[in-house]
Short mmCIF file of C-alpha atoms in Angstrom, two decimals:
data_model
loop_
_atom_site.label_atom_id
_atom_site.label_comp_id
_atom_site.label_asym_id
_atom_site.label_seq_id
_atom_site.Cartn_x
_atom_site.Cartn_y
_atom_site.Cartn_z
CA UNK A 289 -25.54 -6.30 2.29
CA UNK A 290 -27.03 -4.88 -0.85
CA UNK A 291 -25.57 -6.16 -4.14
CA UNK A 292 -24.58 -3.21 -6.33
CA UNK A 293 -23.28 -4.92 -9.40
CA UNK A 294 -20.64 -7.02 -11.02
CA UNK A 295 -17.72 -6.05 -13.18
CA UNK A 296 -17.90 -6.77 -16.88
CA UNK A 297 -16.15 -10.11 -16.77
CA UNK A 298 -17.88 -13.39 -17.37
CA UNK A 299 -14.95 -15.62 -18.23
CA UNK A 300 -12.76 -17.65 -15.97
CA UNK A 301 -10.23 -15.25 -14.44
CA UNK A 302 -9.92 -16.53 -10.82
CA UNK A 303 -9.64 -13.49 -8.60
CA UNK A 304 -7.09 -14.26 -5.88
CA UNK A 305 -6.56 -10.99 -4.01
CA UNK A 306 -8.15 -7.56 -3.71
CA UNK A 307 -6.95 -4.27 -2.25
CA UNK A 308 -9.71 -1.65 -2.26
CA UNK A 309 -8.81 1.98 -1.56
CA UNK A 310 -10.81 5.11 -2.25
CA UNK A 311 -12.56 4.71 -5.61
CA UNK A 312 -10.24 2.01 -6.90
CA UNK A 313 -9.83 -1.74 -6.50
CA UNK A 314 -6.55 -3.47 -7.33
CA UNK A 315 -7.46 -7.03 -8.22
CA UNK A 316 -5.14 -9.97 -8.81
CA UNK A 317 -6.33 -12.64 -11.19
CA UNK A 318 -4.67 -15.94 -11.96
CA UNK A 319 -5.50 -15.69 -15.66
CA UNK A 320 -5.34 -11.99 -16.59
CA UNK A 321 -2.71 -10.58 -14.26
CA UNK A 322 -3.47 -7.44 -12.28
CA UNK A 323 -6.71 -5.62 -13.07
CA UNK A 324 -7.63 -2.16 -11.78
CA UNK A 325 -11.29 -1.19 -11.40
CA UNK A 326 -13.00 2.16 -10.88
CA UNK A 327 -15.45 1.52 -8.05
CA UNK A 328 -16.97 5.00 -7.82
CA UNK A 329 -20.21 3.78 -9.40
CA UNK A 330 -22.32 0.82 -8.42
CA UNK A 331 -20.84 -1.92 -10.64
CA UNK A 332 -17.03 -1.84 -10.77
CA UNK A 333 -15.71 -0.60 -14.12
CA UNK A 334 -12.53 -2.13 -15.55
CA UNK A 335 -9.80 0.45 -16.18
CA UNK A 336 -6.90 -1.81 -17.10
CA UNK A 337 -6.09 -5.51 -17.05
CA UNK A 338 -3.29 -7.96 -17.85
CA UNK A 339 -0.81 -5.81 -15.96
CA UNK A 340 2.31 -7.94 -15.59
CA UNK A 341 5.99 -7.11 -16.01
CA UNK A 342 6.68 -9.49 -18.91
CA UNK A 343 10.25 -10.00 -20.04
CA UNK A 344 12.10 -12.54 -17.99
CA UNK A 345 9.63 -12.29 -15.14
CA UNK A 346 6.25 -13.30 -16.48
CA UNK A 347 4.49 -15.04 -19.33
CA UNK A 348 2.93 -12.27 -21.45
CA UNK A 349 0.47 -14.71 -23.03
CA UNK A 350 -0.92 -15.79 -19.70
CA UNK A 351 -0.17 -12.97 -17.25
CA UNK A 352 -0.82 -14.11 -13.72
CA UNK A 353 -1.00 -12.37 -10.37
CA UNK A 354 -1.47 -13.95 -6.98
CA UNK A 355 -1.27 -11.17 -4.40
CA UNK A 356 -1.14 -7.39 -4.28
CA UNK A 357 0.19 -4.95 -1.68
CA UNK A 358 -0.53 -1.19 -1.73
CA UNK A 359 1.05 1.90 -0.20
CA UNK A 360 -1.48 4.75 -0.35
CA UNK A 361 1.14 7.35 0.60
CA UNK A 362 3.24 6.73 -2.51
CA UNK A 363 0.59 5.21 -4.82
CA UNK A 364 2.81 2.21 -5.25
CA UNK A 365 1.66 -1.35 -5.50
CA UNK A 366 3.49 -4.65 -5.54
CA UNK A 367 2.12 -7.69 -7.30
CA UNK A 368 3.42 -11.22 -6.88
CA UNK A 369 3.27 -14.55 -8.61
CA UNK A 370 4.12 -17.75 -6.84
CA UNK A 371 5.55 -19.55 -9.88
CA UNK A 372 3.96 -22.53 -11.57
CA UNK A 373 4.01 -24.44 -14.83
CA UNK A 374 2.88 -21.35 -16.76
CA UNK A 375 5.40 -18.98 -15.17
CA UNK A 376 8.13 -21.21 -13.77
CA UNK A 377 9.91 -18.56 -11.68
CA UNK A 378 8.24 -16.75 -8.80
CA UNK A 379 8.46 -12.96 -9.06
CA UNK A 380 7.25 -9.65 -7.71
CA UNK A 381 6.98 -6.31 -9.49
CA UNK A 382 6.56 -2.76 -8.18
CA UNK A 383 4.32 -0.26 -9.98
CA UNK A 384 3.51 3.41 -9.70
CA UNK A 385 -0.27 3.63 -10.04
CA UNK A 386 -0.60 7.41 -9.71
CA UNK A 387 -2.42 7.12 -13.04
CA UNK A 388 -4.45 3.94 -12.55
CA UNK A 389 -5.10 3.65 -16.29
CA UNK A 390 -1.36 3.50 -16.99
CA UNK A 391 0.53 1.64 -14.27
CA UNK A 392 4.25 2.28 -14.63
CA UNK A 393 6.59 -0.54 -13.68
CA UNK A 394 9.34 0.58 -11.31
CA UNK A 395 11.23 -2.66 -10.79
CA UNK A 396 11.00 -6.39 -10.34
CA UNK A 397 12.61 -9.27 -8.50
CA UNK A 398 12.65 -13.03 -8.94
CA UNK A 399 14.26 -15.20 -6.31
CA UNK A 400 16.11 -18.39 -6.99
CA UNK A 401 14.23 -20.05 -4.16
CA UNK A 402 10.78 -20.41 -2.68
CA UNK A 403 7.36 -19.34 -3.85
CA UNK A 404 6.20 -15.76 -3.26
CA UNK A 405 2.74 -15.30 -1.77
CA UNK A 406 1.54 -12.15 0.02
CA UNK A 407 3.39 -8.85 0.02
CA UNK A 408 3.45 -5.48 1.81
CA UNK A 409 5.04 -2.21 0.70
CA UNK A 410 5.82 1.10 2.37
CA UNK A 411 7.74 3.62 0.33
CA UNK A 412 10.73 1.78 -1.08
CA UNK A 413 10.63 -1.05 1.46
CA UNK A 414 8.95 -4.30 0.50
CA UNK A 415 8.24 -7.39 2.58
CA UNK A 416 7.36 -10.62 0.83
CA UNK A 417 6.01 -13.84 2.31
CA UNK A 418 7.91 -16.73 0.80
CA UNK A 419 5.76 -19.79 1.05
CA UNK A 420 7.59 -22.66 2.67
CA UNK A 421 10.37 -20.45 3.96
CA UNK A 422 9.45 -17.20 5.68
CA UNK A 423 9.85 -13.44 5.24
CA UNK A 424 12.15 -11.55 2.85
CA UNK A 425 12.89 -7.80 3.09
CA UNK A 426 13.58 -5.94 -0.16
CA UNK A 427 14.44 -2.41 -1.23
CA UNK A 428 13.48 -0.51 -4.38
CA UNK A 429 16.41 1.68 -5.44
CA UNK A 430 16.34 3.23 -8.90
CA UNK A 431 14.82 0.58 -11.12
CA UNK A 432 16.27 -2.28 -9.10
CA UNK A 433 14.61 -4.34 -6.39
CA UNK A 434 17.21 -6.00 -4.22
CA UNK A 435 17.02 -8.32 -1.26
CA UNK A 436 18.24 -6.72 1.97
CA UNK A 437 17.44 -9.34 4.59
CA UNK A 438 15.78 -12.66 5.18
CA UNK A 439 13.94 -13.78 8.26
CA UNK A 440 13.43 -17.31 7.16
CA UNK A 441 11.91 -19.88 9.43
CA UNK A 442 12.50 -23.16 7.69
CA UNK A 443 9.44 -25.21 7.06
CA UNK A 444 6.85 -22.51 7.61
CA UNK A 445 4.17 -21.54 5.13
CA UNK A 446 4.29 -17.75 5.12
CA UNK A 447 1.16 -16.43 3.42
CA UNK A 448 0.62 -12.76 4.13
CA UNK A 449 2.47 -9.88 5.81
CA UNK A 450 0.84 -6.63 6.95
CA UNK A 451 2.53 -3.46 8.26
CA UNK A 452 1.65 -0.92 10.91
CA UNK A 453 4.37 1.54 11.84
CA UNK A 454 7.38 -0.59 12.80
CA UNK A 455 5.32 -3.71 13.46
CA UNK A 456 4.93 -6.39 10.83
CA UNK A 457 2.45 -9.21 11.36
CA UNK A 458 2.87 -12.36 9.30
CA UNK A 459 0.21 -15.03 8.77
CA UNK A 460 2.58 -17.96 8.76
CA UNK A 461 0.65 -21.11 8.00
CA UNK A 462 0.92 -23.86 10.57
CA UNK A 463 3.21 -21.68 12.70
CA UNK A 464 0.34 -19.24 13.34
CA UNK A 465 1.00 -15.50 13.72
CA UNK A 466 4.52 -14.06 13.84
CA UNK A 467 5.28 -10.48 14.89
CA UNK A 468 8.41 -8.67 13.69
CA UNK A 469 10.07 -5.34 14.47
CA UNK A 470 10.98 -3.82 11.09
CA UNK A 471 12.34 -0.50 12.37
CA UNK A 472 15.76 -1.53 11.10
CA UNK A 473 16.59 -3.15 7.79
CA UNK A 474 16.66 -6.65 9.20
CA UNK A 475 13.26 -7.85 10.49
CA UNK A 476 13.57 -8.97 14.10
CA UNK A 477 11.21 -11.71 15.25
CA UNK A 478 9.48 -10.58 18.44
CA UNK A 479 7.04 -13.40 19.05
CA UNK A 480 5.12 -16.31 17.58
CA UNK A 481 1.53 -17.10 18.45
CA UNK A 482 0.35 -20.66 17.80
CA UNK A 483 -3.17 -20.70 16.39
CA UNK A 484 -5.64 -23.35 15.31
CA UNK A 485 -5.29 -24.40 11.69
CA UNK A 486 -3.09 -22.85 9.02
CA UNK A 487 -2.93 -19.03 9.19
CA UNK A 488 -3.47 -17.40 5.79
CA UNK A 489 -4.28 -13.71 6.17
CA UNK A 490 -3.97 -11.05 8.85
CA UNK A 491 -5.24 -7.53 9.63
CA UNK A 492 -3.96 -5.08 12.21
CA UNK A 493 -6.35 -2.71 14.00
CA UNK A 494 -5.15 -0.64 16.94
CA UNK A 495 -3.91 -3.13 19.51
CA UNK A 496 -5.40 -6.16 17.79
CA UNK A 497 -4.55 -8.60 15.04
CA UNK A 498 -7.27 -10.53 13.23
CA UNK A 499 -6.12 -13.76 11.62
CA UNK A 500 -7.90 -15.88 9.03
CA UNK A 501 -6.99 -19.55 9.05
CA UNK A 502 -8.29 -22.96 8.16
CA UNK A 503 -9.43 -23.08 11.78
CA UNK A 504 -11.57 -19.95 11.45
CA UNK A 505 -10.80 -16.46 12.76
CA UNK A 506 -8.58 -15.51 15.68
CA UNK A 507 -8.36 -12.25 17.62
CA UNK A 508 -4.96 -11.53 19.16
CA UNK A 509 -4.02 -8.66 21.48
CA UNK A 510 -0.72 -7.28 20.12
CA UNK A 511 -0.47 -4.22 22.38
CA UNK A 512 2.76 -5.77 23.62
CA UNK A 513 4.13 -7.47 20.49
CA UNK A 514 6.70 -9.26 22.62
CA UNK A 515 3.91 -10.96 24.56
CA UNK A 516 0.76 -11.21 22.41
CA UNK A 517 -2.37 -12.71 23.94
CA UNK A 518 -4.99 -14.74 22.08
CA UNK A 519 -8.35 -13.15 22.93
CA UNK A 520 -10.49 -15.61 21.01
CA UNK A 521 -10.52 -18.25 18.30
CA UNK A 522 -13.73 -19.09 16.48
CA UNK A 523 -14.56 -21.57 13.72
CA UNK A 524 -16.47 -20.11 10.78
CA UNK A 525 -19.01 -21.65 8.45
CA UNK A 526 -16.66 -21.82 5.48
CA UNK A 527 -12.88 -21.72 5.16
CA UNK A 528 -11.44 -18.30 6.06
CA UNK A 529 -9.23 -17.27 3.11
CA UNK A 530 -9.04 -13.48 3.04
CA UNK A 531 -9.88 -10.58 5.35
CA UNK A 532 -10.88 -6.93 5.05
CA UNK A 533 -11.82 -4.28 7.59
CA UNK A 534 -15.43 -3.06 7.58
CA UNK A 535 -15.13 -0.58 10.41
CA UNK A 536 -14.05 -0.42 14.03
CA UNK A 537 -13.95 -3.98 15.36
CA UNK A 538 -15.78 -5.24 12.26
CA UNK A 539 -14.32 -7.47 9.57
CA UNK A 540 -15.50 -9.29 6.47
CA UNK A 541 -14.12 -12.71 5.62
CA UNK A 542 -13.98 -14.48 2.25
CA UNK A 543 -14.97 -17.98 3.31
CA UNK A 544 -14.95 -19.80 -0.06
CA UNK A 545 -18.71 -20.35 -0.08
CA UNK A 546 -19.74 -16.81 0.96
CA UNK A 547 -18.68 -13.44 2.29
CA UNK A 548 -19.40 -13.19 5.99
CA UNK A 549 -19.19 -10.17 8.26
CA UNK A 550 -18.46 -10.23 11.98
CA UNK A 551 -18.53 -7.71 14.79
CA UNK A 552 -15.59 -8.58 17.05
CA UNK A 553 -16.18 -5.96 19.73
CA UNK A 554 -16.35 -8.80 22.21
CA UNK A 555 -13.54 -11.12 21.09
CA UNK A 556 -15.13 -13.99 23.01
CA UNK A 557 -18.50 -13.64 21.26
CA UNK A 558 -18.29 -12.62 17.57
CA UNK A 559 -21.62 -11.29 16.30
CA UNK A 560 -22.50 -12.33 12.73
CA UNK A 561 -23.37 -9.28 10.61
CA UNK A 562 -24.21 -10.91 7.29
CA UNK A 563 -23.62 -13.91 5.09
CA UNK A 564 -23.59 -13.05 1.42
CA UNK A 565 -23.40 -15.63 -1.33
CA UNK A 566 -21.91 -14.02 -4.39
CA UNK A 567 -24.40 -14.30 -7.26
CA UNK A 568 -23.13 -15.63 -10.57
CA UNK A 569 -24.53 -16.47 -13.97
CA UNK A 570 -23.27 -19.95 -13.37
CA UNK A 571 -24.46 -22.45 -10.80
CA UNK A 572 -21.54 -22.04 -8.44
CA UNK A 573 -19.63 -19.36 -6.65
CA UNK A 574 -16.19 -19.46 -5.08
CA UNK A 575 -15.33 -16.41 -3.03
CA UNK A 576 -11.56 -16.34 -2.83
CA UNK A 577 -10.84 -12.72 -2.04
CA UNK A 578 -12.40 -9.72 -0.36
CA UNK A 579 -11.68 -6.01 -0.14
CA UNK A 580 -13.51 -3.20 1.63
CA UNK A 581 -13.55 0.59 1.83
CA UNK A 582 -14.88 1.31 5.30
CA UNK A 583 -15.63 5.01 4.88
CA UNK A 584 -17.68 4.28 1.74
CA UNK A 585 -19.34 1.22 3.31
CA UNK A 586 -18.35 -0.81 0.25
CA UNK A 587 -17.37 -4.47 0.13
CA UNK A 588 -15.87 -6.18 -2.92
CA UNK A 589 -15.91 -9.94 -3.37
CA UNK A 590 -13.78 -11.75 -5.94
CA UNK A 591 -14.72 -15.14 -7.31
CA UNK A 592 -13.76 -17.17 -10.33
CA UNK A 593 -15.43 -15.06 -12.97
CA UNK A 594 -15.95 -11.58 -11.65
CA UNK A 595 -15.65 -8.77 -9.14
CA UNK A 596 -18.80 -7.98 -7.18
CA UNK A 597 -19.63 -4.81 -5.26
CA UNK A 598 -21.90 -4.57 -2.22
CA UNK A 599 -23.11 -1.78 0.02
CA UNK A 600 -22.63 -2.65 3.65
CA UNK A 601 -25.12 -1.45 6.21
CA UNK A 602 -23.80 -1.59 9.76
CA UNK A 603 -27.33 -1.39 11.16
CA UNK A 604 -28.72 -4.67 12.47
CA UNK A 605 -31.45 -6.52 10.64
CA UNK A 606 -32.60 -9.89 9.30
CA UNK A 607 -30.55 -11.60 6.58
CA UNK A 608 -32.10 -14.20 4.29
CA UNK A 609 -29.95 -17.10 3.09
CA UNK A 610 -30.96 -20.14 1.09
CA UNK A 611 -29.26 -23.52 0.82
CA UNK A 612 -28.57 -25.40 -1.38
CA UNK A 613 -27.91 -22.86 -4.10
CA UNK A 614 -29.81 -24.98 -6.63
CA UNK A 615 -32.43 -27.71 -6.46
CA UNK A 616 -31.57 -30.55 -8.80
CA UNK A 617 -34.18 -33.25 -9.18
CA UNK A 618 -32.65 -35.54 -11.76
CA UNK A 619 -35.26 -37.43 -13.76
CA UNK A 620 -38.82 -37.12 -12.42
CA UNK A 621 -41.74 -38.90 -14.05
CA UNK A 622 -45.30 -37.50 -14.25
CA UNK A 623 -47.47 -38.72 -11.39
CA UNK A 624 -44.38 -39.82 -9.47
CA UNK A 625 -43.45 -36.66 -7.56
CA UNK A 626 -40.09 -36.16 -5.88
CA UNK A 627 -39.04 -33.75 -3.13
CA UNK A 628 -35.97 -31.80 -2.02
CA UNK A 629 -35.24 -29.87 1.17
CA UNK A 630 -34.62 -26.12 0.96
CA UNK A 631 -32.99 -24.59 4.03
CA UNK A 632 -34.14 -21.03 4.79
CA UNK A 633 -31.68 -19.38 7.20
CA UNK A 634 -31.36 -16.06 9.00
CA UNK A 635 -27.75 -14.93 9.39
CA UNK A 636 -28.79 -11.46 10.55
CA UNK A 637 -29.31 -10.03 14.00
CA UNK A 638 -33.12 -9.62 14.01
CA UNK A 639 -35.96 -12.13 13.36
CA UNK A 640 -36.62 -12.82 9.68
CA UNK A 641 -40.22 -12.96 8.46
CA UNK A 642 -40.84 -15.01 5.32
CA UNK A 643 -43.98 -13.81 3.53
CA UNK A 644 -44.18 -16.23 0.65
CA UNK A 645 -42.46 -19.14 -1.07
CA UNK A 646 -43.50 -19.69 -4.66
CA UNK A 647 -42.56 -21.88 -7.62
CA UNK A 648 -43.87 -22.88 -11.02
CA UNK A 649 -47.18 -24.68 -11.49
CA UNK A 650 -45.67 -28.13 -10.95
CA UNK A 651 -43.97 -27.12 -7.67
CA UNK A 652 -45.51 -27.13 -4.21
CA UNK A 653 -43.94 -26.24 -0.86
CA UNK A 654 -45.11 -27.29 2.59
CA UNK A 655 -44.63 -23.88 4.24
CA UNK A 656 -44.97 -20.38 2.84
CA UNK A 657 -45.19 -18.05 5.85
CA UNK A 658 -42.97 -18.32 8.94
CA UNK A 659 -40.45 -16.55 11.15
CA UNK A 660 -36.79 -17.56 11.49
CA UNK A 661 -34.91 -16.36 14.55
CA UNK A 662 -31.33 -14.98 14.16
CA UNK A 663 -28.84 -17.77 13.63
CA UNK A 664 -31.57 -20.37 13.00
CA UNK A 665 -32.88 -22.20 9.95
CA UNK A 666 -36.17 -23.64 8.74
CA UNK A 667 -36.22 -26.68 6.44
CA UNK A 668 -39.06 -26.59 3.93
CA UNK A 669 -39.97 -29.35 1.51
CA UNK A 670 -40.10 -28.51 -2.18
CA UNK A 671 -42.08 -31.09 -4.16
CA UNK A 672 -41.96 -31.42 -7.95
CA UNK A 673 -44.81 -33.14 -9.76
CA UNK A 674 -44.21 -32.58 -13.48
CA UNK A 675 -46.89 -33.00 -16.11
CA UNK A 676 -44.43 -34.44 -18.65
CA UNK A 677 -40.83 -35.62 -18.97
CA UNK A 678 -39.78 -32.41 -20.73
CA UNK A 679 -36.73 -30.63 -19.27
CA UNK A 680 -37.59 -28.24 -16.43
CA UNK A 681 -35.55 -25.14 -15.66
CA UNK A 682 -37.42 -22.93 -13.25
CA UNK A 683 -36.89 -21.57 -9.75
CA UNK A 684 -38.26 -21.30 -6.24
CA UNK A 685 -38.65 -17.74 -4.93
CA UNK A 686 -38.59 -16.78 -1.25
CA UNK A 687 -39.99 -13.38 -0.20
CA UNK A 688 -39.04 -11.91 3.19
CA UNK A 689 -38.41 -8.72 5.14
CA UNK A 690 -34.63 -8.83 4.58
CA UNK A 691 -34.01 -5.10 3.94
CA UNK A 692 -31.20 -5.66 1.43
CA UNK A 693 -32.37 -8.72 -0.49
CA UNK A 694 -36.05 -9.31 0.30
CA UNK A 695 -36.52 -11.78 -2.58
CA UNK A 696 -34.12 -14.62 -3.36
CA UNK A 697 -34.47 -17.33 -5.97
CA UNK A 698 -33.00 -20.82 -6.14
CA UNK A 699 -32.77 -22.43 -9.60
CA UNK A 700 -34.68 -25.70 -9.98
CA UNK A 701 -33.83 -28.23 -12.70
CA UNK A 702 -35.17 -31.65 -13.66
CA UNK A 703 -35.10 -33.98 -16.63
CA UNK A 704 -32.09 -32.20 -18.14
CA UNK A 705 -29.80 -33.89 -20.64
CA UNK A 706 -26.60 -35.57 -19.54
CA UNK A 707 -25.98 -37.50 -16.37
CA UNK A 708 -28.41 -36.94 -13.56
CA UNK A 709 -29.11 -38.16 -10.09
CA UNK A 710 -30.44 -41.70 -10.35
CA UNK A 711 -28.41 -42.61 -13.44
CA UNK A 712 -25.80 -45.39 -13.23
CA UNK A 713 -22.37 -43.86 -12.57
CA UNK A 714 -20.01 -44.28 -15.58
CA UNK A 715 -17.17 -46.72 -15.01
CA UNK A 716 -13.60 -45.44 -14.76
CA UNK A 717 -10.11 -46.89 -14.25
CA UNK A 718 -7.49 -44.39 -13.15
CA UNK A 719 -4.17 -44.49 -11.32
CA UNK A 720 -3.40 -42.72 -8.07
CA UNK A 721 -0.10 -40.97 -7.33
CA UNK A 722 1.43 -44.25 -6.15
CA UNK A 723 0.51 -46.03 -9.38
CA UNK A 724 -2.36 -48.07 -7.94
CA UNK A 725 -5.34 -48.51 -10.26
CA UNK A 726 -8.79 -47.66 -8.96
CA UNK A 727 -12.07 -48.57 -10.62
CA UNK A 728 -15.60 -47.69 -9.67
CA UNK A 729 -16.41 -51.40 -9.58
CA UNK A 730 -13.96 -51.74 -6.66
CA UNK A 731 -16.29 -49.53 -4.62
CA UNK A 732 -19.48 -51.48 -5.23
CA UNK A 733 -21.59 -51.67 -2.08
CA UNK A 734 -19.95 -48.57 -0.60
CA UNK A 735 -20.84 -44.89 -0.63
CA UNK A 736 -18.24 -43.19 -2.86
CA UNK A 737 -17.57 -39.45 -2.89
CA UNK A 738 -15.82 -38.33 -6.09
CA UNK A 739 -14.36 -34.82 -6.09
CA UNK A 740 -13.33 -33.71 -9.60
CA UNK A 741 -10.85 -30.81 -9.74
CA UNK A 742 -7.80 -29.49 -11.53
CA UNK A 743 -4.70 -27.85 -10.10
CA UNK A 744 -3.20 -24.99 -12.12
CA UNK B 109 -13.48 -40.43 -1.00
CA UNK B 110 -11.49 -40.06 -4.23
CA UNK B 111 -10.07 -36.90 -5.77
CA UNK B 112 -9.98 -36.94 -9.57
CA UNK B 113 -7.72 -34.33 -11.14
CA UNK B 114 -7.47 -33.15 -14.72
CA UNK B 115 -4.12 -32.08 -16.10
CA UNK B 116 -4.34 -28.39 -15.29
CA UNK B 117 -5.04 -25.71 -17.86
CA UNK B 118 -2.69 -26.85 -20.56
CA UNK B 119 -2.01 -30.53 -20.02
CA UNK B 120 1.61 -30.06 -18.98
CA UNK B 121 1.10 -30.39 -15.26
CA UNK B 122 3.40 -32.92 -13.69
CA UNK B 123 2.61 -35.56 -11.11
CA UNK B 124 4.93 -33.69 -8.75
CA UNK B 125 2.57 -30.69 -8.88
CA UNK B 126 -0.23 -32.91 -7.67
CA UNK B 127 2.04 -34.37 -5.00
CA UNK B 128 2.79 -30.80 -3.88
CA UNK B 129 -0.93 -30.12 -3.70
CA UNK B 130 -1.34 -33.16 -1.46
CA UNK B 131 1.52 -32.03 0.77
CA UNK B 132 0.24 -28.47 1.09
CA UNK B 133 -3.40 -29.32 1.73
CA UNK B 134 -2.87 -32.48 3.76
CA UNK B 135 -5.68 -34.30 1.95
CA UNK B 136 -5.72 -37.96 2.94
CA UNK B 137 -7.94 -39.42 0.24
CA UNK B 138 -6.48 -40.97 -2.93
CA UNK B 139 -5.91 -38.59 -5.83
CA UNK B 140 -6.54 -40.11 -9.26
CA UNK B 141 -5.06 -38.39 -12.28
CA UNK B 142 -6.82 -38.15 -15.62
CA UNK B 143 -5.28 -37.20 -18.96
CA UNK B 144 -7.76 -34.50 -19.93
CA UNK B 145 -7.22 -30.79 -19.45
CA UNK B 146 -9.42 -27.98 -18.22
CA UNK B 147 -10.16 -26.87 -21.77
CA UNK B 148 -11.35 -30.32 -22.77
CA UNK B 149 -14.37 -29.70 -20.61
CA UNK B 150 -14.79 -25.92 -20.44
CA UNK B 151 -16.93 -24.15 -23.00
CA UNK B 152 -15.01 -22.36 -25.77
CA UNK B 153 -15.04 -18.99 -24.02
CA UNK B 154 -14.07 -20.44 -20.70
CA UNK B 155 -17.21 -18.90 -19.24
CA UNK B 156 -18.41 -22.09 -17.61
CA UNK B 157 -15.89 -24.01 -15.57
CA UNK B 158 -16.19 -27.79 -15.38
CA UNK B 159 -14.49 -27.87 -12.01
CA UNK B 160 -14.94 -28.49 -9.21
CA UNK B 161 -17.56 -31.21 -9.54
CA UNK B 162 -18.71 -33.38 -6.66
CA UNK B 163 -20.39 -36.72 -7.24
CA UNK B 164 -21.71 -39.19 -4.68
CA UNK B 165 -22.29 -42.72 -5.88
CA UNK B 166 -24.55 -44.93 -3.80
CA UNK B 167 -23.91 -48.57 -2.87
CA UNK B 168 -26.05 -49.58 -5.88
CA UNK B 169 -23.67 -47.82 -8.30
CA UNK B 170 -26.15 -45.08 -9.14
CA UNK B 171 -25.47 -41.36 -8.86
CA UNK B 172 -27.03 -40.01 -5.68
CA UNK B 173 -25.57 -36.49 -5.83
CA UNK B 174 -24.14 -34.47 -8.74
CA UNK B 175 -23.31 -30.82 -8.33
CA UNK B 176 -20.72 -28.31 -9.45
CA UNK B 177 -21.14 -26.00 -6.50
CA UNK B 178 -19.69 -27.27 -3.23
CA UNK B 179 -22.61 -27.71 -0.86
CA UNK B 180 -21.45 -29.41 2.32
CA UNK B 181 -24.92 -29.55 3.90
CA UNK B 182 -26.45 -31.26 0.88
CA UNK B 183 -23.53 -33.70 0.63
CA UNK B 184 -23.77 -34.66 4.31
CA UNK B 185 -27.53 -35.13 3.98
CA UNK B 186 -26.99 -37.39 0.98
CA UNK B 187 -24.31 -39.49 2.69
CA UNK B 188 -26.41 -39.82 5.85
CA UNK B 189 -29.29 -41.05 3.73
CA UNK B 190 -27.14 -43.64 1.96
CA UNK B 191 -25.19 -45.03 4.90
CA UNK B 192 -26.73 -47.90 6.89
CA UNK B 193 -28.47 -46.56 9.99
#
């Protein structure tokens, strides 16, 4: 894919869901509520942000949005929030977005139970996935949203519903895929398909459902929704979080570490189309959400700090990928060189020719010209031999015949301030959830993996 | 493996929230809870997030891996190098 640009956000907003339609993208963020972008140009342009109902439903200081559903026939959207310490009650709100610069709230709803995740809307009918419980049907009448029916399956982790005619498909966590008849007011469960992992998102295309789960992607024949058939299940490189349709039998998956496209014409043999790491100003990228507009060949990836636009080319070709995304050397002394491995991969469908690999004067690489077959990688050694102990912030550049991104760079750092590889790890003493105290000294002689994070 | 969690965005996150995280994700490694918040570590504009951060400490107590972007390949390579063959 060809990167087109990034929206004008460089702060932590955490994009969690994207619906792209026509020249607009409706984007949920965990920090700034719903944002709407004009995507007619190359870089998405922000039209409005912090859209949230306020009042009793949401915290106006920290508007949050987790999922969005869209009905193109009525220009209505629904946004949801699952409820947390910032906004204690889960809620959903319906908007008229006929004028995308001025969304008009039509109604809202906050249940006394559960945690709302994904949502679908058609006209005045709304279907919400209630995490931990199941599916709720709602109706917008006047300015009121009222519950009309529940199809709750106790203990399930409903994530995302999607509608096609009278069929509703629900990505239902550990339960897999559930299919409902929603021709009447009360959703009728037709079938349940057990799938590998926890199902999180679903698409419907003709007689097929595509499901994203912690186990990868699944292709299910739903021509007879009373007796669906699993056509294929395939692990993916990352963790499949969100799906969008690229074209007939082609999907793009937000896989946490990258956007990856697949041709699923043969459900037994998915063909990788691309693997696109979302570029950031920072040293990391977390792709949580994806949207696509097939007839414009546009893909939109949402990560923690921005919305990125790409042009998708369905034609086959080589695709250059580099791993790791940065080369960190820690402290390196003059005349005592150190080396790191850089993995050059081809996630395309044709052989990739690398013409050159270059770095700064104190960097040497063991290979500069080679060919990588589709689906294969070449490990090259990057050696750093600095002339002083001054901090180094440079890069290694790889030049290839990738038609979209022929030249990619990986940042290289060494001798930077703060803790670095090779330094003694600082001691700590902290309690776990059971009240047991852990110290680093307890782990002496072992290999310890420490994963620092925060839940919001 | 240890998970080390800060106290959310605003420092009012409860232990039960973390317990819910453990239930939902099924993680089996111990989760240690610190008293600092996201904003204790983020830059003033929030433009650079301090999380997630992965650290691998070798048997000698020295840092063998330190990175804010999750890079499974690099982590596996580091662990393989550190573990006795």
